[in-house]
GROMACS .gro file of C-alpha atoms in nm:
model
  118
    1MET     CA    1   0.035   8.073  -2.409
    2ARG     CA    2  -0.172   8.327  -2.221
    3ASN     CA    3  -0.185   8.103  -1.915
    4ALA     CA    4   0.194   8.068  -1.922
    5ALA     CA    5   0.225   8.446  -1.952
    6LEU     CA    6  -0.006   8.489  -1.653
    7ILE     CA    7   0.200   8.254  -1.437
    8LEU     CA    8   0.535   8.401  -1.548
    9GLY     CA    9   0.417   8.758  -1.490
   10ILE     CA   10   0.289   8.687  -1.141
   11ILE     CA   11   0.595   8.486  -1.035
   12GLY     CA   12   0.830   8.741  -1.192
   13GLY     CA   13   0.646   9.019  -1.009
   14LEU     CA   14   0.673   8.837  -0.677
   15TRP     CA   15   1.047   8.782  -0.727
   16GLY     CA   16   1.071   9.145  -0.831
   17MET     CA   17   0.901   9.244  -0.504
   18LEU     CA   18   1.168   9.057  -0.311
   19VAL     CA   19   1.444   9.234  -0.504
   20GLY     CA   20   1.257   9.562  -0.458
   21PHE     CA   21   1.228   9.520  -0.081
   22VAL     CA   22   1.600   9.455  -0.049
   23SER     CA   23   1.696   9.739  -0.285
   24PHE     CA   24   1.466   9.992  -0.121
   25GLY     CA   25   1.592   9.888   0.221
   26TRP     CA   26   1.951   9.918   0.105
   27THR     CA   27   1.898  10.275  -0.014
   28GLU     CA   28   1.730  10.361   0.317
   29LEU     CA   29   2.020  10.209   0.508
   30LEU     CA   30   2.271  10.408   0.303
   31ASP     CA   31   2.066  10.723   0.361
   32SER     CA   32   2.059  10.666   0.738
   33TYR     CA   33   2.425  10.570   0.777
   34ARG     CA   34   2.638  10.791   0.552
   35GLN     CA   35   2.963  10.615   0.651
   36LEU     CA   36   2.837  10.298   0.476
   37GLU     CA   37   2.835  10.488   0.147
   38ASP     CA   38   3.210  10.545   0.174
   39PHE     CA   39   3.265  10.180   0.261
   40THR     CA   40   3.038  10.022  -0.005
   41GLY     CA   41   3.051  10.279  -0.284
   42GLY     CA   42   2.690  10.382  -0.242
   43VAL     CA   43   2.419  10.405  -0.504
   44GLU     CA   44   2.426  10.648  -0.797
   45ASN     CA   45   2.054  10.724  -0.812
   46PRO     CA   46   1.857  10.616  -0.504
   47ALA     CA   47   1.536  10.778  -0.631
   48LEU     CA   48   1.545  10.557  -0.941
   49ILE     CA   49   1.605  10.246  -0.730
   50ARG     CA   50   1.317  10.333  -0.497
   51ALA     CA   51   1.073  10.415  -0.778
   52THR     CA   52   1.159  10.100  -0.970
   53SER     CA   53   1.139   9.891  -0.653
   54LEU     CA   54   0.775   9.994  -0.625
   55ALA     CA   55   0.663  10.024  -0.988
   56ALA     CA   56   0.826   9.728  -1.166
   57PRO     CA   57   0.674   9.448  -0.954
   58ILE     CA   58   0.332   9.612  -0.970
   59LEU     CA   59   0.355   9.636  -1.350
   60ALA     CA   60   0.461   9.271  -1.373
   61ILE     CA   61   0.180   9.143  -1.152
   62ALA     CA   62  -0.079   9.363  -1.324
   63GLY     CA   63   0.050   9.257  -1.666
   64GLY     CA   64   0.035   8.893  -1.567
   65GLY     CA   65  -0.319   8.937  -1.442
   66MET     CA   66  -0.422   9.098  -1.772
   67ALA     CA   67  -0.247   8.840  -1.990
   68ARG     CA   68  -0.557   8.627  -2.044
   69ALA     CA   69  -0.809   8.902  -2.121
   70ARG     CA   70  -0.598   9.187  -2.265
   71ASN     CA   71  -0.290   9.005  -2.386
   72VAL     CA   72  -0.118   9.289  -2.573
   73LEU     CA   73  -0.152   9.538  -2.287
   74GLY     CA   74  -0.050   9.277  -2.030
   75GLY     CA   75   0.251   9.176  -2.237
   76ALA     CA   76   0.356   9.538  -2.278
   77LEU     CA   77   0.335   9.595  -1.902
   78MET     CA   78   0.550   9.288  -1.836
   79LEU     CA   79   0.809   9.400  -2.092
   80ILE     CA   80   0.819   9.750  -1.938
   81SER     CA   81   0.866   9.589  -1.597
   82ALA     CA   82   1.153   9.373  -1.723
   83ALA     CA   83   1.320   9.672  -1.888
   84GLY     CA   84   1.281   9.881  -1.573
   85MET     CA   85   1.432   9.612  -1.352
   86LEU     CA   86   1.719   9.564  -1.595
   87TYR     CA   87   1.790   9.937  -1.610
   88ALA     CA   88   1.761  10.007  -1.236
   89PHE     CA   89   1.901   9.690  -1.080
   90GLY     CA   90   2.122   9.549  -1.354
   91PHE     CA   91   2.148   9.183  -1.453
   92GLY     CA   92   2.283   8.979  -1.167
   93VAL     CA   93   2.233   8.659  -0.976
   94PHE     CA   94   1.926   8.786  -0.788
   95THR     CA   95   1.769   8.982  -1.073
   96MET     CA   96   1.807   8.741  -1.363
   97PHE     CA   97   1.499   8.536  -1.276
   98PRO     CA   98   1.247   8.818  -1.235
   99ILE     CA   99   1.380   8.994  -1.546
  100ALA     CA  100   1.373   8.676  -1.754
  101MET     CA  101   1.030   8.568  -1.629
  102CYS     CA  102   0.874   8.907  -1.699
  103ALA     CA  103   1.037   8.930  -2.042
  104VAL     CA  104   0.935   8.579  -2.148
  105GLY     CA  105   0.585   8.630  -2.008
  106GLY     CA  106   0.554   8.956  -2.200
  107VAL     CA  107   0.666   8.797  -2.526
  108LEU     CA  108   0.429   8.502  -2.477
  109ALA     CA  109   0.137   8.732  -2.400
  110ILE     CA  110   0.196   8.945  -2.708
  111ALA     CA  111   0.252   8.639  -2.930
  112ALA     CA  112  -0.070   8.467  -2.815
  113ARG     CA  113  -0.330   8.495  -3.090
  114ALA     CA  114  -0.627   8.303  -2.955
  115PRO     CA  115  -0.730   8.259  -2.592
  116ASP     CA  116  -0.621   7.938  -2.424
  117PRO     CA  117  -0.894   7.678  -2.369
  118HIS     CA  118  -1.015   7.674  -2.011
   0.00000   0.00000   0.00000
């Protein structure tokens, strides 16, 4: 189970990076062109989006990397990452996979009792 948590955390973090790049870029675009905010509705809290765009994928990748050696800490980091992405980005077509992968990886890492055979 720890190996599955490792893979899910890393893949979820990479997908989260893609969502983070787009979200951070979108907030920068809205900041540069104020007329787009009137047209699209803007973003309520761009600082939250930017911080989560950076922190959540890093937490997911680090948690996935720790899943084999420090499973409880790695699982907690992946669950925090999933919760952060859900809170900042919402649950949509582009965010459902990184959120689900990080959440399942976190649960698997915490539930793993013994290390996987190598």
